[in-house]
């Protein structure tokens, strides 16, 4: 079944795809509160400490590898069948922790979850763009960013509550993908290609402009991810924050992300994509420098809120920029590469930040990330001004 027209589709299509989007970016972090209990349960297994940490990070590696391949597969078999299949993988791989009692098998389940997340992220964004004309992309991608932020809040809070019952508890959150699978099968049709493909559609996802956008996503995630990976330790130093306060502040970052996503359409109507990118990296710079120089918990919390505004802009801005820069036939492949860049940034961030933290302290790790964000904002601003000068007669 296809939608032949390019008008606004039924609200059920948008609702189903937004619901699916809640299960993506923070999905692997859902089990974070369960890691200590998991380590105690598997203490007798060889290399348990390392393998338990891999349970958290392995989905990201699977996503990096799988996303471009699944995007190409979606072009062949259709995006809706791929989305449905990946939601099933998400359910089975994510929920496997409820029953598996071997770390190697648990890691296999987490790899399967990563493949599912890769397909869900790529196809849900592509379908949102497919089912809406270009004039609507700012609105729907902003709503998707809000849905991702809301999903992060729910995942963190539910994961913490269920981990208090059992280390297996947070794995039950992944079973929420099963009713979403039914929603997709019931309400989301395959979409026909839109004729309004924009002024500069690229037929290949490897065009120089798109490579630059993948780099923007990678760098944005690298600087942002210093917060979830380093903030728990820093908040304890500057304000004596325990796990509950730290979890609440990180959830607040996701809440700000949600609020920004809900207002993205208004921001997009006022500014073009390069201007939005300058704003988001400026927010990263200000928030990270404020966080790194904080002498109290209140100042650190303010810095995290400002960073939250930046991450709220990052996904809808770069997703929308990519969608506007590529022809519909190459859209899913471009979004697959963008998804790989996102999770490569997550993987690389602690590897880049930790040496700075070890050598100069956690405050400097945030400060250096903020300086890097400021440099990126300046580079984008100069590039934008140069392009505008070339367009003048």
XYZ file of N, CA, C and O in Angstrom, residues 68-229:
648
model
N 24.086 1.635 7.726
C 24.149 1.821 6.264
C 23.663 0.599 5.491
O 23.028 0.730 4.431
N 23.964 -0.597 6.004
C 23.549 -1.820 5.310
C 22.029 -1.963 5.326
O 21.413 -2.342 4.313
N 21.413 -1.665 6.464
C 19.958 -1.774 6.560
C 19.271 -0.712 5.702
O 18.203 -0.970 5.133
N 19.861 0.472 5.614
C 19.274 1.512 4.771
C 19.235 1.064 3.311
O 18.239 1.271 2.604
N 20.308 0.431 2.852
C 20.330 -0.087 1.481
C 19.301 -1.205 1.315
O 18.620 -1.301 0.284
N 19.182 -2.065 2.336
C 18.192 -3.139 2.275
C 16.785 -2.575 2.212
O 15.916 -3.085 1.482
N 16.523 -1.490 2.953
C 15.206 -0.862 2.936
C 14.831 -0.352 1.561
O 13.651 -0.378 1.180
N 15.828 0.132 0.789
C 15.544 0.583 -0.567
C 15.086 -0.569 -1.460
O 14.379 -0.363 -2.441
N 15.503 -1.783 -1.114
C 15.170 -2.942 -1.946
C 13.846 -3.590 -1.545
O 13.044 -3.963 -2.404
N 13.623 -3.753 -0.249
C 12.444 -4.500 0.190
C 11.312 -3.593 0.663
O 10.199 -4.066 0.907
N 11.591 -2.292 0.805
C 10.594 -1.369 1.322
C 10.909 -0.981 2.750
O 11.431 -1.784 3.540
N 10.593 0.253 3.103
C 10.954 0.763 4.423
C 10.042 0.242 5.527
O 10.487 -0.013 6.643
N 8.769 0.073 5.221
C 7.851 -0.424 6.250
C 8.167 -1.858 6.639
O 8.232 -2.176 7.843
N 8.381 -2.791 5.688
C 8.783 -4.146 6.095
C 10.075 -4.153 6.909
O 10.197 -4.920 7.873
N 11.032 -3.295 6.527
C 12.288 -3.239 7.287
C 12.042 -2.707 8.691
O 12.582 -3.249 9.673
N 11.227 -1.664 8.820
C 10.912 -1.120 10.138
C 10.240 -2.165 11.013
O 10.596 -2.330 12.192
N 9.287 -2.895 10.436
C 8.595 -3.933 11.203
C 9.570 -5.023 11.644
O 9.559 -5.462 12.806
N 10.431 -5.462 10.726
C 11.397 -6.491 11.079
C 12.367 -6.043 12.149
O 12.718 -6.802 13.062
N 12.801 -4.781 12.075
C 13.758 -4.277 13.061
C 13.101 -4.053 14.427
O 13.760 -4.200 15.464
N 11.816 -3.694 14.453
C 11.106 -3.624 15.743
C 11.020 -5.000 16.385
O 11.107 -5.133 17.618
N 10.875 -6.026 15.561
C 10.864 -7.392 16.100
C 12.243 -7.751 16.664
O 12.339 -8.325 17.767
N 13.308 -7.418 15.926
C 14.659 -7.655 16.437
C 14.893 -6.877 17.728
O 15.529 -7.375 18.666
N 14.403 -5.652 17.785
C 14.517 -4.802 18.967
C 13.858 -5.485 20.165
O 14.438 -5.533 21.269
N 12.657 -6.024 19.953
C 11.929 -6.673 21.039
C 12.655 -7.920 21.529
O 12.847 -8.117 22.732
N 13.066 -8.767 20.587
C 13.721 -10.029 20.951
C 15.094 -9.766 21.559
O 15.436 -10.300 22.628
N 15.903 -8.933 20.888
C 17.244 -8.662 21.396
C 17.225 -7.901 22.711
O 17.966 -8.235 23.644
N 16.370 -6.891 22.822
C 16.309 -6.114 24.055
C 15.728 -6.899 25.206
O 16.239 -6.852 26.333
N 14.667 -7.637 24.944
C 14.018 -8.399 26.007
C 14.742 -9.669 26.403
O 14.367 -10.310 27.397
N 15.791 -10.042 25.651
C 16.492 -11.298 25.945
C 17.114 -11.303 27.335
O 17.293 -12.361 27.939
N 17.425 -10.108 27.857
C 18.012 -10.041 29.192
C 17.076 -10.503 30.298
O 17.516 -10.758 31.422
N 15.793 -10.633 29.990
C 14.843 -11.125 30.989
C 15.018 -12.615 31.264
O 14.621 -13.103 32.330
N 15.601 -13.355 30.299
C 15.665 -14.815 30.439
C 17.072 -15.384 30.308
O 17.354 -16.444 30.880
N 17.968 -14.728 29.567
C 19.290 -15.300 29.333
C 20.128 -15.242 30.602
O 20.076 -14.265 31.352
N 20.922 -16.281 30.828
C 21.731 -16.345 32.048
C 23.187 -16.642 31.723
O 23.871 -17.321 32.477
N 23.644 -16.127 30.594
C 25.033 -16.274 30.180
C 25.465 -14.957 29.559
O 24.775 -14.415 28.680
N 26.608 -14.441 29.989
C 27.054 -13.150 29.457
C 27.311 -13.180 27.958
O 26.928 -12.239 27.250
N 27.956 -14.221 27.388
C 28.127 -14.231 25.932
C 26.792 -14.198 25.183
O 26.653 -13.486 24.179
N 25.793 -14.952 25.662
C 24.482 -14.928 25.006
C 23.791 -13.581 25.219
O 23.067 -13.085 24.344
N 24.009 -12.985 26.389
C 23.437 -11.662 26.644
C 24.034 -10.631 25.691
O 23.325 -9.760 25.171
N 25.333 -10.751 25.427
C 25.978 -9.849 24.475
C 25.436 -10.063 23.060
O 25.271 -9.101 22.292
N 25.156 -11.310 22.715
C 24.565 -11.585 21.403
C 23.199 -10.910 21.291
O 22.847 -10.342 20.246
N 22.417 -10.961 22.376
C 21.125 -10.286 22.380
C 21.264 -8.781 22.241
O 20.483 -8.131 21.533
N 22.295 -8.208 22.875
C 22.516 -6.762 22.775
C 22.945 -6.361 21.360
O 22.586 -5.287 20.881
N 23.725 -7.216 20.703
C 24.084 -6.944 19.305
C 22.837 -6.947 18.431
O 22.673 -6.097 17.541
N 21.938 -7.894 18.696
C 20.677 -7.956 17.955
C 19.850 -6.694 18.207
O 19.236 -6.139 17.288
N 19.846 -6.223 19.448
C 19.159 -4.976 19.778
C 19.746 -3.814 18.963
O 19.004 -2.985 18.434
N 21.083 -3.762 18.860
C 21.721 -2.696 18.102
C 21.294 -2.694 16.641
O 21.037 -1.636 16.057
N 21.201 -3.877 16.046
C 20.729 -3.971 14.667
C 19.299 -3.436 14.573
O 18.950 -2.697 13.642
N 18.471 -3.789 15.550
C 17.097 -3.302 15.557
C 17.024 -1.785 15.681
O 16.275 -1.127 14.949
N 17.817 -1.201 16.578
C 17.822 0.255 16.747
C 18.260 0.939 15.455
O 17.677 1.946 15.036
N 19.286 0.389 14.806
C 19.784 0.976 13.560
C 18.684 1.059 12.517
O 18.483 2.102 11.873
N 17.944 -0.029 12.341
C 16.870 -0.037 11.358
C 15.722 0.882 11.737
O 15.145 1.559 10.884
N 15.401 0.910 13.024
C 14.290 1.755 13.486
C 14.627 3.232 13.294
O 13.805 4.016 12.803
N 15.845 3.644 13.675
C 16.227 5.050 13.541
C 16.220 5.489 12.081
O 15.700 6.546 11.724
N 16.829 4.664 11.230
C 16.961 5.039 9.822
C 15.602 5.109 9.130
O 15.269 6.094 8.458
N 14.788 4.072 9.297
C 13.531 4.004 8.548
C 12.467 4.933 9.119
O 11.659 5.474 8.360
N 12.446 5.152 10.419
C 11.419 6.035 10.981
C 11.619 7.460 10.495
O 10.655 8.152 10.127
N 12.876 7.924 10.472
C 13.142 9.277 9.975
C 12.839 9.380 8.483
O 12.232 10.358 8.020
N 13.254 8.372 7.709
C 12.993 8.389 6.267
C 11.492 8.386 5.984
O 11.009 9.109 5.106
N 10.738 7.597 6.722
C 9.286 7.529 6.503
C 8.594 8.832 6.902
O 7.632 9.252 6.251
N 9.072 9.466 7.969
C 8.510 10.768 8.323
C 8.695 11.761 7.181
O 7.775 12.518 6.837
N 9.890 11.770 6.583
C 10.139 12.675 5.469
C 9.355 12.255 4.226
O 8.821 13.105 3.504
N 9.257 10.947 3.982
C 8.541 10.445 2.803
C 7.068 10.823 2.828
O 6.478 11.160 1.801
N 6.447 10.749 3.994
C 5.010 10.943 4.113
C 4.601 12.407 4.251
O 3.409 12.701 4.354
N 5.590 13.302 4.303
C 5.272 14.722 4.458
C 6.025 15.529 3.414
O 7.208 15.256 3.152
N 5.410 16.538 2.839
C 6.102 17.396 1.880
C 7.180 18.216 2.571
O 7.211 18.333 3.793
N 8.074 18.801 1.760
C 9.232 19.510 2.305
C 8.832 20.619 3.272
O 9.529 20.869 4.262
N 7.718 21.284 3.009
C 7.276 22.371 3.885
C 6.933 21.897 5.288
O 6.924 22.686 6.235
N 6.647 20.601 5.431
C 6.272 20.035 6.728
C 7.453 19.410 7.471
O 7.300 18.995 8.619
N 8.619 19.316 6.828
C 9.727 18.577 7.437
C 10.199 19.204 8.741
O 10.548 18.498 9.691
N 10.240 20.545 8.806
C 10.650 21.178 10.052
C 9.745 20.794 11.208
O 10.205 20.520 12.313
N 8.453 20.759 10.934
C 7.496 20.416 11.989
C 7.658 18.967 12.448
O 7.799 18.696 13.646
N 7.665 18.023 11.496
C 7.657 16.610 11.893
C 9.004 16.173 12.452
O 9.048 15.350 13.389
N 10.113 16.711 11.935
C 11.414 16.334 12.490
C 11.636 16.972 13.854
O 12.321 16.398 14.713
N 11.058 18.150 14.079
C 11.086 18.725 15.418
C 10.304 17.879 16.404
O 10.751 17.637 17.534
N 9.137 17.410 15.967
C 8.355 16.522 16.822
C 9.094 15.213 17.082
O 9.020 14.655 18.178
N 9.825 14.730 16.079
C 10.601 13.516 16.298
C 11.687 13.753 17.348
O 11.922 12.896 18.208
N 12.367 14.908 17.268
C 13.364 15.227 18.288
C 12.755 15.287 19.676
O 13.347 14.812 20.650
N 11.555 15.847 19.771
C 10.854 15.889 21.052
C 10.521 14.482 21.535
O 10.661 14.168 22.726
N 10.085 13.624 20.610
C 9.752 12.246 20.975
C 10.985 11.503 21.467
O 10.918 10.729 22.441
N 12.130 11.731 20.828
C 13.364 11.086 21.279
C 13.745 11.542 22.685
O 14.158 10.743 23.524
N 13.610 12.852 22.924
C 13.911 13.353 24.264
C 12.977 12.788 25.308
O 13.406 12.381 26.396
N 11.687 12.728 24.980
C 10.712 12.163 25.907
C 11.015 10.691 26.164
O 10.931 10.214 27.303
N 11.385 9.972 25.101
C 11.738 8.564 25.275
C 12.924 8.394 26.196
O 12.980 7.440 26.987
N 13.897 9.335 26.118
C 15.037 9.269 27.015
C 14.642 9.458 28.469
O 15.142 8.758 29.357
N 13.741 10.407 28.733
C 13.263 10.616 30.098
C 12.592 9.362 30.641
O 12.889 8.897 31.748
N 11.690 8.800 29.840
C 10.953 7.609 30.275
C 11.905 6.437 30.487
O 11.812 5.703 31.481
N 12.854 6.233 29.548
C 13.776 5.105 29.643
C 14.629 5.197 30.899
O 14.821 4.200 31.612
N 15.151 6.400 31.190
C 15.999 6.558 32.367
C 15.221 6.343 33.660
O 15.693 5.677 34.585
N 14.007 6.919 33.732
C 13.216 6.788 34.957
C 12.713 5.358 35.144
O 12.814 4.794 36.243
N 12.182 4.753 34.081
C 11.691 3.381 34.187
C 12.828 2.412 34.492
O 12.684 1.493 35.300
N 13.970 2.613 33.811
C 15.109 1.737 34.053
C 15.554 1.774 35.505
O 15.846 0.735 36.104
N 15.588 2.969 36.088
C 15.981 3.082 37.489
C 14.993 2.417 38.435
O 15.384 1.718 39.375
N 13.701 2.617 38.189
C 12.686 2.003 39.050
C 12.716 0.478 38.966
O 12.649 -0.215 39.986
N 12.826 -0.050 37.749
C 12.813 -1.499 37.576
C 14.105 -2.143 38.078
O 14.098 -3.280 38.554
N 15.224 -1.413 37.991
C 16.486 -1.949 38.496
C 16.467 -2.099 40.005
O 17.187 -2.929 40.566
N 15.628 -1.300 40.676
C 15.506 -1.429 42.126
C 14.846 -2.751 42.513
O 15.030 -3.251 43.625
N 14.074 -3.317 41.582
C 13.415 -4.607 41.828
C 14.352 -5.750 41.494
O 14.509 -6.700 42.261
N 14.991 -5.690 40.324
C 15.910 -6.733 39.874
C 16.772 -6.171 38.767
O 16.345 -5.278 38.015
N 17.995 -6.691 38.627
C 18.848 -6.217 37.536
C 18.237 -6.560 36.183
O 18.536 -5.912 35.182
N 17.368 -7.576 36.134
C 16.707 -7.922 34.878
C 15.553 -6.966 34.542
O 15.109 -6.901 33.398
N 15.083 -6.217 35.522
C 13.900 -5.394 35.335
C 13.953 -4.440 34.155
O 13.016 -4.390 33.343
N 15.048 -3.654 33.988
C 15.075 -2.692 32.881
C 14.933 -3.324 31.494
O 14.512 -2.648 30.546
N 15.280 -4.594 31.360
C 15.145 -5.240 30.051
C 13.681 -5.344 29.625
O 13.395 -5.497 28.438
N 12.761 -5.254 30.571
C 11.339 -5.308 30.222
C 10.899 -4.090 29.431
O 9.916 -4.151 28.683
N 11.640 -2.960 29.565
C 11.273 -1.746 28.835
C 11.282 -1.997 27.325
O 10.470 -1.442 26.579
N 12.182 -2.854 26.872
C 12.298 -3.110 25.428
C 11.060 -3.811 24.863
O 10.831 -3.772 23.644
N 10.280 -4.450 25.701
C 9.074 -5.130 25.222
C 8.010 -4.136 24.765
O 7.047 -4.533 24.097
N 8.187 -2.845 25.114
C 7.246 -1.831 24.631
C 7.282 -1.700 23.109
O 6.358 -1.148 22.506
N 8.338 -2.210 22.488
C 8.415 -2.157 21.026
C 7.377 -3.061 20.372
O 7.027 -2.844 19.202
N 6.878 -4.065 21.093
C 5.926 -5.000 20.489
C 4.600 -4.328 20.131
O 4.134 -4.460 18.986
N 3.959 -3.574 21.039
C 2.750 -2.859 20.613
C 3.024 -1.816 19.532
O 2.159 -1.545 18.696
N 4.238 -1.238 19.531
C 4.576 -0.289 18.477
C 4.680 -0.987 17.124
O 4.325 -0.404 16.088
N 5.149 -2.216 17.125
C 5.161 -3.006 15.897
C 3.757 -3.164 15.345
O 3.525 -3.015 14.131
N 2.813 -3.430 16.218
C 1.419 -3.577 15.778
C 0.882 -2.262 15.220
O 0.130 -2.254 14.230
N 1.263 -1.129 15.835
C 0.846 0.181 15.324
C 1.395 0.425 13.912
O 0.687 0.927 13.031
N 2.662 0.067 13.703
C 3.274 0.265 12.390
C 2.561 -0.579 11.337
O 2.233 -0.100 10.243
N 2.311 -1.838 11.654
C 1.649 -2.724 10.698
C 0.228 -2.252 10.390
O -0.262 -2.443 9.270
N -0.404 -1.626 11.354
C -1.804 -1.202 11.168
C -1.910 0.151 10.475
O -2.806 0.352 9.635
N -1.018 1.089 10.800
C -1.254 2.476 10.392
C -0.223 3.068 9.426
O -0.476 4.149 8.875
N 0.939 2.440 9.232
C 1.989 3.061 8.421
C 2.109 2.357 7.080
O 2.578 1.218 7.017
N 1.698 3.009 5.984
C 1.881 2.431 4.654
C 3.235 2.830 4.072
O 3.903 3.735 4.575
N 3.624 2.146 3.027
C 4.790 2.579 2.260
C 4.434 3.901 1.585
O 3.265 4.153 1.271
N 5.421 4.772 1.391
C 5.150 6.094 0.816
C 5.687 6.168 -0.601
O 6.749 5.628 -0.915
N 4.949 6.854 -1.453
C 5.442 7.140 -2.800
C 6.453 8.260 -2.727
O 6.432 9.085 -1.808
N 7.344 8.301 -3.705
C 8.359 9.364 -3.731
C 7.697 10.706 -3.959
O 6.760 10.835 -4.733
N 8.188 11.723 -3.254
C 7.656 13.072 -3.405
C 8.262 13.748 -4.622
O 9.464 13.672 -4.841
N 7.473 14.476 -5.370
C 8.055 15.230 -6.460
C 8.798 16.474 -6.016
O 9.645 16.976 -6.718
N 8.471 17.011 -4.817
C 9.138 18.246 -4.365
C 10.416 17.888 -3.635
O 10.495 17.898 -2.432
N 11.462 17.609 -4.372
C 12.705 17.103 -3.798
C 13.691 18.197 -3.425
O 14.815 17.918 -3.055
N 13.275 19.464 -3.569
C 14.168 20.544 -3.152
C 14.990 21.074 -4.310
O 14.935 20.603 -5.435
N 15.799 22.086 -4.039
C 16.562 22.748 -5.089
C 17.879 22.056 -5.397
O 18.398 22.158 -6.496
N 18.449 21.359 -4.419
C 19.765 20.777 -4.627
C 19.798 19.327 -4.163
O 20.598 18.953 -3.323
N 18.941 18.465 -4.701
C 18.951 17.080 -4.265
C 20.181 16.338 -4.770
O 20.564 16.464 -5.935
N 20.826 15.589 -3.907
C 21.960 14.762 -4.300
C 21.471 13.349 -4.559
O 20.673 12.815 -3.802
N 21.953 12.752 -5.639
C 21.515 11.404 -5.980
C 22.297 10.345 -5.227
O 21.928 9.182 -5.240
N 23.387 10.729 -4.582
C 24.236 9.791 -3.853
C 24.409 10.268 -2.418
O 24.527 11.473 -2.166
N 24.459 9.336 -1.457
C 24.688 9.754 -0.059
C 26.146 10.080 0.232
O 26.483 10.358 1.382
N 27.012 10.052 -0.790
C 28.442 10.305 -0.587
C 28.880 11.647 -1.145
O 30.070 11.889 -1.312
N 27.935 12.554 -1.432
C 28.294 13.879 -1.923
C 29.066 14.654 -0.846
O 28.838 14.472 0.349
N 30.005 15.521 -1.259
C 30.804 16.280 -0.269
C 29.957 17.022 0.760
O 30.305 17.060 1.945
N 28.836 17.617 0.314
C 27.989 18.349 1.260
C 27.450 17.408 2.339
O 27.420 17.755 3.527
N 27.046 16.217 1.938
C 26.513 15.256 2.901
C 27.607 14.738 3.827
O 27.376 14.539 5.025
N 28.810 14.533 3.298
C 29.920 14.118 4.151
C 30.180 15.161 5.235
O 30.477 14.813 6.383
N 30.043 16.434 4.865
C 30.188 17.489 5.866
C 29.126 17.417 6.943
O 29.402 17.653 8.127
N 27.893 17.057 6.562
C 26.809 16.945 7.538
C 27.011 15.744 8.456
O 26.701 15.808 9.650
N 27.536 14.647 7.911
C 27.857 13.509 8.783
C 28.906 13.935 9.811
O 28.835 13.532 10.987
N 29.882 14.746 9.371
C 30.915 15.228 10.289
C 30.317 16.136 11.362
O 30.715 16.086 12.532
N 29.343 16.975 10.978
C 28.686 17.845 11.949
C 27.982 17.008 13.023
O 28.081 17.300 14.226
N 27.279 15.948 12.603
C 26.617 15.077 13.577
C 27.634 14.398 14.482
O 27.476 14.364 15.718
N 28.706 13.860 13.899
C 29.738 13.192 14.687
C 30.324 14.136 15.727
O 30.416 13.787 16.918
N 30.716 15.330 15.310
C 31.345 16.271 16.236
C 30.361 16.748 17.301
O 30.733 16.915 18.473
N 29.095 16.957 16.901
C 28.101 17.374 17.875
C 27.898 16.343 18.973
O 27.800 16.684 20.157
N 27.849 15.069 18.584
C 27.662 14.009 19.579
C 28.913 13.844 20.438
O 28.820 13.584 21.642
N 30.095 13.989 19.827
C 31.339 13.881 20.600
C 31.351 14.885 21.747
O 31.646 14.540 22.893
N 31.022 16.154 21.444
C 31.090 17.169 22.506
C 29.938 16.995 23.493
O 30.124 17.149 24.708
N 28.734 16.645 23.008
C 27.609 16.485 23.928
C 27.800 15.306 24.865
O 27.461 15.384 26.053
N 28.339 14.201 24.346
C 28.348 12.965 25.135
C 29.328 13.002 26.302
O 29.374 12.058 27.095
N 30.092 14.100 26.420
C 30.860 14.261 27.653
C 29.931 14.391 28.857
O 30.334 14.076 29.985
N 28.687 14.824 28.633
C 27.758 14.999 29.753
C 27.318 13.658 30.337
O 27.539 13.396 31.528
N 26.687 12.749 29.557
C 26.271 11.488 30.181
C 27.428 10.615 30.635
O 27.265 9.816 31.567
N 28.621 10.739 30.002
C 29.728 9.861 30.396
C 30.559 10.420 31.550
O 31.122 9.642 32.336
